[in-house]
Amino acid sequence: MADRHATAPTAPHGVLLALSGDDAEVLRALDAPGSGLKVVRRCADTSELLSAAMAGLAVLVVVDTGFDELDRTVLDRLGRAGASGLLLAPIAEHERWAGTGWPLESTTATPADICARLQAIARSLEESPRDVPRAAAPPPPDPTPAATGTDLWDDFESAAPPGPPPSWAPQPLIPGTGGSEHAHGRLVVVWGSQGAPGRSTIAASLACGLAPDTILVDADTQAPCLTQLLGTPEDSSALATAARLASRGRLDAEALGRILFPLGDGRSLLTGLGRPGRWRELPAAAMPEVWEQCRASAAWTVVDVAGGHVDDAVDDFTLEPGPGAVTANLLKEADVVVIVGAGDPIGVRRLLQLIDDMEGQPRPAGRIEVVVNRVRASAAGPSPQRAVREALARFGGIEEVTLLPDDAPTADRCLMEGRSVLEAAPASPLGRALAELVDRIDPRSGASARASRAGRGARLRRVATLLGPRRQERPSGRGHADRAAAEAGSAAPSTPGMTATVTPAAVDAVTPAPPPPPEPGADASPRGRHRA
């Protein structure tokens, strides 16, 4: 009996077949005796394919890129359902679909080759660590320590006291390293607490100050506003277009360049969604390809994302990631994460809560910069900078923080002009503080030096404006004496070895006499003197 069970053939692996063309030959090859495979469903569309995979009918899939609306999102949901298999694509498109993680095979491959590749995938699934039996796990500890003759209280007292909690501090950005190893452009994510602490204003200024070739992306799925902030036409969402192209494996540098909106000086804008209900147009499976293309096209990519807690939980019924999946992936892949909070008691409390929530989540692998915006004495006391720094250091362990002053007139003027602060007012208090933040992120940017030069130029223009009317009034006063002195000098005989001199008497002769003093009966008040 034992020998009969040991030699009994195993059940064939179920296969879901989803091909756009004729699948009869592939069907016969997979169902051939001894192949170890069995086609359990020939799917007509992606809905049927996803339903069969989520129902657990099979864990092997054969699908081609020409199947009904197949994209990276469908492959991602198949993977979340526990299915894997073979993706058939034309040889020219293998590079586009290589990032999906699915094994690729040419659409011109023979049915025998497809069957052999699928059999190899089935064997790898049988040998994968996820099929290790539960008995291999270490046994749980004995819940009854009294049987061993020890006392729980003695164990508690003999245990080493817990050390202090690790301090939260930003990580340095070492040249050539970052959140992920990329030899091309870097990725900066501007995140922060809920409300409106100024994330978009900071993101626009960072894109202006970091490098001549920078891409600014509006990935805020809740309240996008970079289109209005920079005064650009609000036509369609370029970011959603890029996501659709990436889902189909058709996003390259040329396609990305066509949908970017130029902002001048080598900077471009990838416009975001028009309203928060469209967040599903940014599938989490396709967005990594968008960021890779942005890195390849520009030295810096600055992404403005929604603030608050990141909800990237996967729906148990549809296996669809939540609206915060894009932000969660960006925080893990970014080279620099700028966390923005407001400079008032409510804003500081929200910022500390947001940082505290990060302890239970995967922390960003790149550098972290904490920024507190709108720091003012009316909301934080007579010494607002000191108060904010002490609060963050005491309750959050944050020692390094960038403080931005509350410069509402400058921010409002830049909003009305449709320009960033570093572009329209780099010499303002807010502009100088933002330039320092840019230099902290990239010391080679030279933003502070440019802001200082702009400040000196603005002061010279103000001085020239103030002195302009005085220069126009000079001919009616002292100018007559100068011209008379020049004429007197020119009238003197030009003798070699002698120079013309102008005596004080000659100057007094052409200088107008002062006005006579007021009469004794006149009004001595300033108003009376003005009438006289």
Coordinates of C-alpha atoms in Angstrom, one line a residue:
M1 CA 0.0 0.0 0.0
A2 CA 2.8 2.4 0.9
D3 CA 4.7 1.7 -2.3
R4 CA 1.5 2.2 -4.4
H5 CA 1.0 5.7 -2.8
A6 CA 4.7 6.6 -3.2
T7 CA 4.6 5.8 -7.0
A8 CA 1.2 7.4 -7.7
P9 CA 1.4 10.2 -10.2
T10 CA 0.8 13.7 -9.0
A11 CA -2.1 15.7 -10.1
P12 CA -1.3 18.0 -13.1
H13 CA -0.9 21.7 -12.6
G14 CA -3.8 23.8 -13.6
V15 CA -3.3 26.4 -16.3
L16 CA -5.3 29.5 -17.3
L17 CA -5.0 30.1 -21.0
A18 CA -5.5 33.7 -22.2
L19 CA -4.4 34.2 -25.8
S20 CA -5.6 36.8 -28.3
G21 CA -5.2 34.5 -31.4
D22 CA -5.8 30.8 -32.1
D23 CA -4.9 28.8 -29.0
A24 CA -5.8 25.3 -30.3
E25 CA -2.2 24.1 -30.8
V26 CA -1.0 25.5 -27.5
L27 CA -4.0 23.8 -25.8
R28 CA -3.1 20.4 -27.3
A29 CA 0.5 20.8 -26.3
L30 CA -0.3 21.6 -22.7
D31 CA -3.0 18.9 -22.3
A32 CA -0.8 16.2 -23.9
P33 CA -0.4 13.1 -21.7
G34 CA 2.6 13.2 -19.4
S35 CA 3.1 17.0 -19.7
G36 CA 2.0 17.5 -16.1
L37 CA -0.2 20.4 -17.1
K38 CA -3.9 20.8 -17.6
V39 CA -5.8 23.8 -19.0
V40 CA -8.7 24.5 -16.6
R41 CA -10.0 27.6 -18.2
R42 CA -9.8 29.4 -21.6
C43 CA -10.4 33.0 -20.7
A44 CA -12.2 35.4 -23.0
D45 CA -11.2 38.7 -21.3
T46 CA -9.2 40.1 -18.5
S47 CA -12.2 40.1 -16.1
E48 CA -12.6 36.3 -16.5
L49 CA -8.8 35.8 -16.2
L50 CA -8.7 37.8 -12.9
S51 CA -11.8 36.1 -11.5
A52 CA -10.4 32.6 -12.2
A53 CA -7.0 33.5 -10.6
M54 CA -8.6 35.0 -7.5
A55 CA -10.9 32.0 -7.2
G56 CA -7.8 29.8 -7.1
L57 CA -8.6 27.7 -10.1
A58 CA -5.0 27.6 -11.2
V59 CA -1.6 29.2 -10.3
L60 CA -0.1 29.0 -13.8
V61 CA -1.1 31.5 -16.6
V62 CA -0.2 31.7 -20.3
V63 CA -1.1 35.2 -21.6
D64 CA 0.1 37.3 -24.5
T65 CA 0.4 41.1 -24.6
G66 CA -2.3 41.4 -27.3
F67 CA -4.9 39.9 -24.9
D68 CA -8.0 42.0 -24.0
E69 CA -6.6 45.2 -22.4
L70 CA -3.7 43.5 -20.7
D71 CA -1.4 45.9 -18.9
R72 CA 0.9 46.0 -15.9
T73 CA -2.0 46.5 -13.6
V74 CA -3.5 43.1 -14.6
L75 CA -0.2 41.4 -14.2
D76 CA 0.2 42.9 -10.8
R77 CA -3.2 41.8 -9.6
L78 CA -2.5 38.3 -11.0
G79 CA 0.7 38.2 -8.9
R80 CA -1.2 39.3 -5.8
A81 CA -3.6 36.5 -6.4
G82 CA -0.7 34.0 -6.3
A83 CA -0.7 33.3 -10.0
S84 CA 2.4 33.4 -12.2
G85 CA 3.3 32.0 -15.6
L86 CA 4.5 32.9 -19.1
L87 CA 4.0 36.2 -20.9
L88 CA 4.1 36.0 -24.7
A89 CA 5.3 39.2 -26.4
P90 CA 6.9 40.2 -29.8
I91 CA 10.7 40.2 -29.6
A92 CA 10.7 43.9 -30.3
E93 CA 8.7 44.5 -27.2
H94 CA 10.6 42.3 -24.8
E95 CA 12.5 45.3 -23.4
R96 CA 9.3 47.2 -22.6
W97 CA 7.8 44.2 -20.7
A98 CA 10.9 43.1 -19.0
G99 CA 10.2 45.2 -15.9
T100 CA 7.0 43.3 -15.1
G101 CA 9.0 40.4 -13.6
W102 CA 7.2 37.8 -15.7
P103 CA 9.2 35.3 -17.8
L104 CA 9.0 36.3 -21.5
E105 CA 8.6 34.2 -24.5
S106 CA 8.2 35.2 -28.2
T107 CA 4.8 35.1 -29.7
T108 CA 6.3 33.1 -32.6
A109 CA 7.5 30.3 -30.3
T110 CA 6.3 26.8 -31.0
P111 CA 3.7 25.2 -28.7
A112 CA 6.3 22.7 -27.6
D113 CA 8.6 25.5 -26.5
I114 CA 5.8 27.2 -24.6
C115 CA 5.0 23.9 -22.9
A116 CA 8.7 23.3 -22.0
R117 CA 9.0 26.8 -20.5
L118 CA 5.8 26.4 -18.5
Q119 CA 6.9 23.0 -17.1
A120 CA 10.2 24.7 -15.9
I121 CA 8.1 27.4 -14.2
A122 CA 6.0 24.7 -12.5
R123 CA 9.0 22.9 -11.2
S124 CA 10.4 26.2 -9.8
L125 CA 7.2 26.8 -8.0
E126 CA 7.4 23.3 -6.4
E127 CA 10.9 24.0 -5.2
S128 CA 10.2 27.6 -3.9
P129 CA 10.5 28.3 -0.2
R130 CA 6.8 29.2 0.1
D131 CA 6.0 25.5 -0.3
V132 CA 8.1 24.5 2.8
P133 CA 5.8 22.7 5.3
R134 CA 4.9 24.4 8.5
A135 CA 6.6 21.7 10.5
A136 CA 10.0 23.1 9.5
A137 CA 9.3 26.3 11.5
P138 CA 10.8 26.3 15.0
P139 CA 8.5 25.2 17.8
P140 CA 6.8 27.9 19.9
P141 CA 8.1 28.5 23.4
D142 CA 6.5 26.6 26.3
P143 CA 3.7 28.8 27.6
T144 CA 4.0 27.1 31.1
P145 CA 7.3 28.3 32.6
A146 CA 6.3 27.1 36.0
A147 CA 7.1 23.5 34.9
T148 CA 10.8 24.4 34.5
G149 CA 11.1 25.6 38.1
T150 CA 11.8 29.3 37.2
D151 CA 10.0 32.4 38.3
L152 CA 8.8 35.0 35.8
W153 CA 9.5 37.8 38.3
D154 CA 13.1 36.6 38.6
D155 CA 13.5 36.6 34.9
F156 CA 12.1 40.1 34.6
E157 CA 14.5 41.5 37.2
S158 CA 17.5 39.7 35.7
A159 CA 16.7 41.0 32.2
A160 CA 18.8 44.0 31.0
P161 CA 17.0 47.3 31.2
P162 CA 15.8 48.6 27.8
G163 CA 18.0 51.3 26.3
P164 CA 16.9 54.7 25.3
P165 CA 14.7 54.9 22.1
P166 CA 16.7 55.6 19.0
S167 CA 16.8 59.2 18.1
W168 CA 15.2 60.2 14.8
A169 CA 17.7 62.1 12.7
P170 CA 18.0 62.7 8.9
Q171 CA 20.4 60.6 7.0
P172 CA 23.2 62.2 5.0
L173 CA 23.1 62.2 1.2
I174 CA 26.4 60.8 0.0
P175 CA 27.3 61.6 -3.6
G176 CA 26.7 58.6 -5.8
T177 CA 24.2 57.0 -3.4
G178 CA 20.6 57.4 -2.5
G179 CA 17.4 55.5 -1.9
S180 CA 18.2 53.3 -4.8
E181 CA 21.3 52.8 -6.9
H182 CA 20.7 54.9 -10.0
A183 CA 23.5 56.2 -12.2
H184 CA 21.2 58.9 -13.7
G185 CA 18.9 61.5 -12.2
R186 CA 17.8 61.8 -8.6
L187 CA 14.3 61.7 -7.2
V188 CA 13.0 64.2 -4.5
V189 CA 9.6 63.7 -2.9
V190 CA 7.9 66.6 -1.1
W191 CA 5.6 65.1 1.6
G192 CA 4.2 66.4 4.8
S193 CA 1.4 66.6 7.3
Q194 CA -2.2 67.1 6.5
G195 CA -3.6 70.5 5.7
A196 CA -1.8 73.1 3.6
P197 CA 1.7 73.6 5.1
G198 CA 3.1 74.8 1.7
R199 CA 4.2 71.5 0.1
S200 CA 3.5 72.7 -3.5
T201 CA 5.2 76.1 -3.0
I202 CA 8.3 74.4 -1.7
A203 CA 8.3 71.8 -4.5
A204 CA 8.0 74.5 -7.2
S205 CA 11.0 76.4 -5.7
L206 CA 13.1 73.2 -5.4
A207 CA 12.5 72.4 -9.1
C208 CA 13.6 76.0 -9.9
G209 CA 16.8 75.9 -7.8
L210 CA 18.2 72.4 -8.1
A211 CA 19.4 72.1 -11.7
P212 CA 18.7 73.6 -15.1
D213 CA 17.2 70.3 -16.3
T214 CA 14.5 69.4 -13.7
I215 CA 11.1 67.7 -14.0
L216 CA 8.4 68.9 -11.6
V217 CA 5.6 66.3 -11.1
D218 CA 2.2 66.9 -9.5
A219 CA 1.4 63.5 -8.0
D220 CA -1.0 64.8 -5.3
T221 CA -4.0 62.5 -5.6
Q222 CA -6.1 64.6 -3.1
A223 CA -5.6 68.3 -3.9
P224 CA -3.3 68.9 -6.9
C225 CA -2.6 72.6 -7.5
L226 CA 0.7 73.0 -9.3
T227 CA -1.1 73.9 -12.5
Q228 CA -2.8 76.9 -10.8
L229 CA 0.3 77.7 -8.8
L230 CA 2.5 78.1 -11.9
G231 CA -0.2 79.5 -14.2
T232 CA -0.1 76.8 -16.8
P233 CA -3.0 75.7 -19.0
E234 CA -5.2 73.0 -17.5
D235 CA -5.8 70.7 -20.4
S236 CA -5.4 67.1 -19.5
S237 CA -3.4 65.1 -16.9
A238 CA 0.0 64.4 -18.4
L239 CA 0.8 62.1 -15.4
A240 CA -2.2 59.9 -16.2
T241 CA -1.2 59.8 -19.8
A242 CA 2.3 58.7 -18.8
A243 CA 0.8 56.0 -16.5
R244 CA -1.3 54.6 -19.3
L245 CA 1.7 54.5 -21.6
A246 CA 3.8 52.8 -19.0
S247 CA 1.0 50.2 -18.3
R248 CA 1.2 49.2 -21.9
G249 CA 5.0 49.3 -22.0
R250 CA 5.0 52.2 -24.5
L251 CA 6.6 55.0 -22.3
D252 CA 10.0 56.0 -23.5
A253 CA 12.0 59.3 -23.5
E254 CA 10.4 60.5 -26.7
A255 CA 6.9 59.9 -25.5
L256 CA 7.6 61.5 -22.1
G257 CA 9.1 64.6 -23.8
R258 CA 5.9 65.1 -25.8
I259 CA 3.6 65.3 -22.8
L260 CA 5.9 67.5 -20.6
F261 CA 4.9 71.2 -20.3
P262 CA 8.0 73.5 -20.6
L263 CA 8.4 76.0 -17.8
G264 CA 11.6 77.7 -19.2
D265 CA 15.3 77.3 -18.4
G266 CA 15.2 73.6 -19.0
R267 CA 12.5 72.9 -16.5
S268 CA 9.3 71.0 -17.3
L269 CA 6.0 70.1 -15.5
L270 CA 4.2 66.8 -15.6
T271 CA 0.7 68.0 -14.8
G272 CA -1.4 66.0 -12.3
L273 CA -5.0 64.9 -11.9
G274 CA -7.8 67.3 -12.0
R275 CA -9.8 65.9 -9.0
P276 CA -9.1 63.3 -6.3
G277 CA -11.6 60.8 -7.6
R278 CA -9.2 59.9 -10.4
W279 CA -6.5 58.3 -8.3
R280 CA -7.1 54.9 -10.0
E281 CA -5.6 56.4 -13.2
L282 CA -2.2 56.1 -11.5
P283 CA -1.8 52.4 -11.0
A284 CA 0.9 51.4 -8.5
A285 CA 2.2 48.7 -10.9
A286 CA 2.9 51.3 -13.7
M287 CA 4.3 54.3 -11.8
P288 CA 7.8 52.8 -11.2
E289 CA 8.3 52.9 -14.9
V290 CA 7.2 56.6 -15.0
W291 CA 9.8 57.5 -12.3
E292 CA 12.5 55.5 -14.2
Q293 CA 11.8 57.5 -17.4
C294 CA 11.9 60.8 -15.4
R295 CA 15.2 59.8 -13.9
A296 CA 16.6 59.1 -17.3
S297 CA 15.4 62.4 -18.8
A298 CA 16.5 64.9 -16.1
A299 CA 19.1 65.4 -13.4
W300 CA 16.4 66.0 -10.7
T301 CA 12.8 64.9 -10.5
V302 CA 10.8 66.8 -7.8
V303 CA 7.5 65.0 -7.0
D304 CA 4.7 66.8 -5.0
V305 CA 2.6 64.2 -3.2
A306 CA -0.4 64.2 -0.9
G307 CA 0.2 64.8 2.8
G308 CA -0.9 62.8 5.8
H309 CA -0.9 59.1 6.6
V310 CA -0.2 56.8 3.6
D311 CA -2.9 54.2 3.1
D312 CA -1.5 51.5 0.7
A313 CA -3.5 48.6 2.0
V314 CA -4.7 46.1 -0.7
D315 CA -8.4 45.5 -1.0
D316 CA -9.2 41.9 -0.1
F317 CA -11.9 41.6 -2.8
T318 CA -10.4 43.3 -5.8
L319 CA -6.7 42.9 -4.9
E320 CA -6.3 46.6 -5.8
P321 CA -3.8 48.8 -3.9
G322 CA -5.1 51.8 -2.0
P323 CA -4.9 55.4 -3.0
G324 CA -1.6 55.8 -1.1
A325 CA 0.3 53.1 -2.9
V326 CA 2.0 55.5 -5.3
T327 CA 3.1 57.7 -2.4
A328 CA 4.3 54.7 -0.4
N329 CA 6.5 53.5 -3.3
L330 CA 7.9 57.0 -3.8
L331 CA 8.9 57.3 -0.2
K332 CA 10.8 54.0 -0.3
E333 CA 12.5 54.8 -3.7
A334 CA 13.3 58.5 -3.3
D335 CA 16.8 59.8 -2.9
V336 CA 15.6 62.7 -0.7
V337 CA 12.3 63.0 1.2
V338 CA 11.3 66.5 2.3
I339 CA 8.8 66.4 5.1
V340 CA 6.9 69.7 5.5
G341 CA 5.0 71.0 8.5
A342 CA 3.4 74.2 9.6
G343 CA 5.0 76.5 12.1
D344 CA 2.1 76.7 14.6
P345 CA 1.2 74.4 17.5
I346 CA -1.3 72.4 15.4
G347 CA 1.2 72.1 12.5
V348 CA 4.0 71.0 14.8
R349 CA 1.8 68.4 16.5
R350 CA 0.7 67.0 13.1
L351 CA 4.3 66.8 12.0
L352 CA 5.4 64.9 15.1
Q353 CA 2.5 62.5 14.7
L354 CA 3.4 61.9 11.0
I355 CA 7.0 61.2 11.9
D356 CA 5.9 58.9 14.8
D357 CA 3.7 56.9 12.4
M358 CA 6.8 56.3 10.2
E359 CA 8.3 54.1 12.9
G360 CA 5.8 51.3 12.2
Q361 CA 6.3 51.5 8.4
P362 CA 9.3 50.9 6.1
R363 CA 11.4 54.0 6.5
P364 CA 12.6 55.9 3.5
A365 CA 16.0 54.6 2.3
G366 CA 17.2 58.1 1.2
R367 CA 17.9 61.3 3.0
I368 CA 15.2 63.0 5.1
E369 CA 14.9 66.7 5.3
V370 CA 12.4 68.2 7.8
V371 CA 11.0 71.6 6.9
V372 CA 8.8 73.8 9.1
N373 CA 7.0 76.5 7.0
R374 CA 5.4 79.8 8.1
V375 CA 7.4 80.2 11.3
R376 CA 6.1 83.4 13.0
A377 CA 6.1 85.0 16.4
S378 CA 2.3 85.5 16.4
A379 CA 1.8 81.7 16.5
A380 CA 4.9 80.4 18.2
G381 CA 5.9 83.1 20.7
P382 CA 8.5 85.9 20.8
S383 CA 11.3 83.5 19.7
P384 CA 9.5 81.3 17.1
Q385 CA 12.7 79.7 15.7
R386 CA 13.9 78.6 19.1
A387 CA 10.5 77.4 20.2
V388 CA 10.0 75.2 17.1
R389 CA 13.5 73.7 17.3
E390 CA 13.0 72.9 21.0
A391 CA 9.6 71.3 20.4
L392 CA 10.9 69.0 17.6
A393 CA 14.1 68.1 19.5
R394 CA 12.2 67.3 22.7
F395 CA 9.2 65.4 21.4
G396 CA 10.6 64.0 18.1
G397 CA 14.3 63.7 18.5
I398 CA 14.8 65.9 15.5
E399 CA 17.9 68.0 15.7
E400 CA 18.3 69.3 12.2
V401 CA 15.4 71.2 10.7
T402 CA 15.0 74.0 8.1
L403 CA 12.8 76.9 9.1
L404 CA 11.0 79.0 6.6
P405 CA 9.7 82.4 7.6
D406 CA 6.1 83.5 7.2
D407 CA 6.4 85.8 4.2
A408 CA 2.8 86.0 3.0
P409 CA 3.3 89.1 0.7
T410 CA 6.0 87.4 -1.2
A411 CA 4.1 84.1 -1.5
D412 CA 0.9 86.0 -2.6
R413 CA 2.8 88.0 -5.2
C414 CA 4.4 84.9 -6.7
L415 CA 1.0 83.2 -6.8
M416 CA -0.5 86.1 -8.7
E417 CA 2.5 86.1 -11.2
G418 CA 2.3 82.3 -11.6
R419 CA 6.0 81.8 -10.7
S420 CA 7.9 80.1 -8.0
V421 CA 9.5 82.0 -5.1
L422 CA 13.0 81.3 -6.2
E423 CA 12.2 82.5 -9.7
A424 CA 10.2 85.7 -8.8
A425 CA 11.6 86.8 -5.4
P426 CA 14.9 85.0 -4.6
A427 CA 16.1 87.9 -2.5
S428 CA 13.1 87.9 -0.2
P429 CA 13.3 86.3 3.3
L430 CA 11.4 83.3 2.1
G431 CA 13.5 83.1 -1.1
R432 CA 16.8 83.1 0.9
A433 CA 15.5 80.4 3.2
L434 CA 14.4 78.2 0.3
A435 CA 17.8 78.7 -1.4
E436 CA 19.5 77.4 1.8
L437 CA 17.2 74.3 1.6
V438 CA 18.2 73.8 -2.0
D439 CA 21.9 73.9 -1.0
R440 CA 21.3 71.4 1.7
I441 CA 19.8 68.9 -0.8
D442 CA 22.5 69.6 -3.5
P443 CA 25.5 71.7 -2.3
R444 CA 26.6 72.1 -5.9
S445 CA 23.4 74.0 -6.9
G446 CA 24.7 77.5 -5.7
A447 CA 21.2 78.7 -5.0
S448 CA 22.2 80.8 -2.0
A449 CA 24.9 82.6 -4.0
R450 CA 22.4 83.4 -6.7
A451 CA 19.9 84.7 -4.1
S452 CA 22.6 86.9 -2.6
R453 CA 23.5 88.3 -6.1
A454 CA 19.8 88.9 -6.7
G455 CA 19.5 90.7 -3.4
R456 CA 22.5 93.0 -4.2
G457 CA 21.0 93.8 -7.5
A458 CA 17.6 94.6 -6.0
R459 CA 19.3 97.0 -3.5
L460 CA 21.2 98.8 -6.2
R461 CA 17.9 99.2 -8.2
R462 CA 16.2 100.6 -5.2
V463 CA 19.0 103.1 -4.6
A464 CA 19.0 104.1 -8.2
T465 CA 15.2 104.6 -8.0
L466 CA 15.6 106.8 -4.9
L467 CA 18.4 108.9 -6.4
G468 CA 16.7 109.4 -9.7
P469 CA 14.5 112.4 -8.8
R470 CA 17.3 114.0 -6.9
R471 CA 19.5 113.9 -10.0
Q472 CA 16.8 115.6 -12.0
E473 CA 16.4 118.4 -9.4
R474 CA 20.2 119.1 -9.2
P475 CA 20.4 121.6 -12.1
S476 CA 18.1 124.1 -10.3
G477 CA 20.4 124.4 -7.3
R478 CA 24.1 123.6 -7.0
G479 CA 24.3 122.7 -10.7
H480 CA 24.2 126.4 -11.7
A481 CA 27.2 127.1 -9.5
D482 CA 29.1 124.2 -11.1
R483 CA 28.4 125.4 -14.6
A484 CA 29.4 129.0 -13.6
A485 CA 32.6 127.7 -12.1
A486 CA 33.3 125.8 -15.3
E487 CA 32.6 128.8 -17.4
A488 CA 34.9 130.9 -15.2
G489 CA 37.6 128.4 -15.5
S490 CA 37.2 128.3 -19.3
A491 CA 37.3 132.1 -19.5
A492 CA 40.7 132.3 -17.8
P493 CA 43.7 132.6 -20.0
S494 CA 45.2 129.2 -20.8
T495 CA 48.8 129.8 -20.0
P496 CA 51.3 126.9 -19.9
G497 CA 52.1 126.0 -16.4
M498 CA 49.1 127.7 -14.9
T499 CA 45.7 126.3 -13.9
A500 CA 42.4 128.1 -13.7
T501 CA 41.1 128.5 -10.2
V502 CA 37.6 129.4 -9.0
T503 CA 37.5 131.6 -6.0
P504 CA 34.7 131.3 -3.4
A505 CA 33.6 134.8 -4.3
A506 CA 32.9 133.7 -7.8
V507 CA 30.9 130.8 -6.5
D508 CA 28.9 133.0 -4.2
A509 CA 28.3 135.4 -7.0
V510 CA 26.4 132.8 -9.0
T511 CA 24.8 131.0 -6.0
P512 CA 21.2 132.2 -5.5
A513 CA 20.7 134.0 -2.2
P514 CA 18.7 132.3 0.5
P515 CA 15.1 133.4 1.0
P516 CA 14.5 136.3 3.4
P517 CA 13.4 135.6 6.9
P518 CA 9.7 135.9 7.6
E519 CA 8.4 139.2 8.8
P520 CA 7.7 139.7 12.5
G521 CA 4.0 139.7 12.0
A522 CA 4.0 136.5 9.9
D523 CA 2.8 133.2 11.2
A524 CA 5.7 131.2 12.7
S525 CA 4.0 127.8 12.4
P526 CA 5.1 125.2 9.8
R527 CA 1.8 125.6 8.0
G528 CA 2.2 129.4 7.9
R529 CA 5.7 129.1 6.6
H530 CA 4.6 126.8 3.9
R531 CA 2.0 129.4 2.8
A532 CA 4.7 132.2 2.8

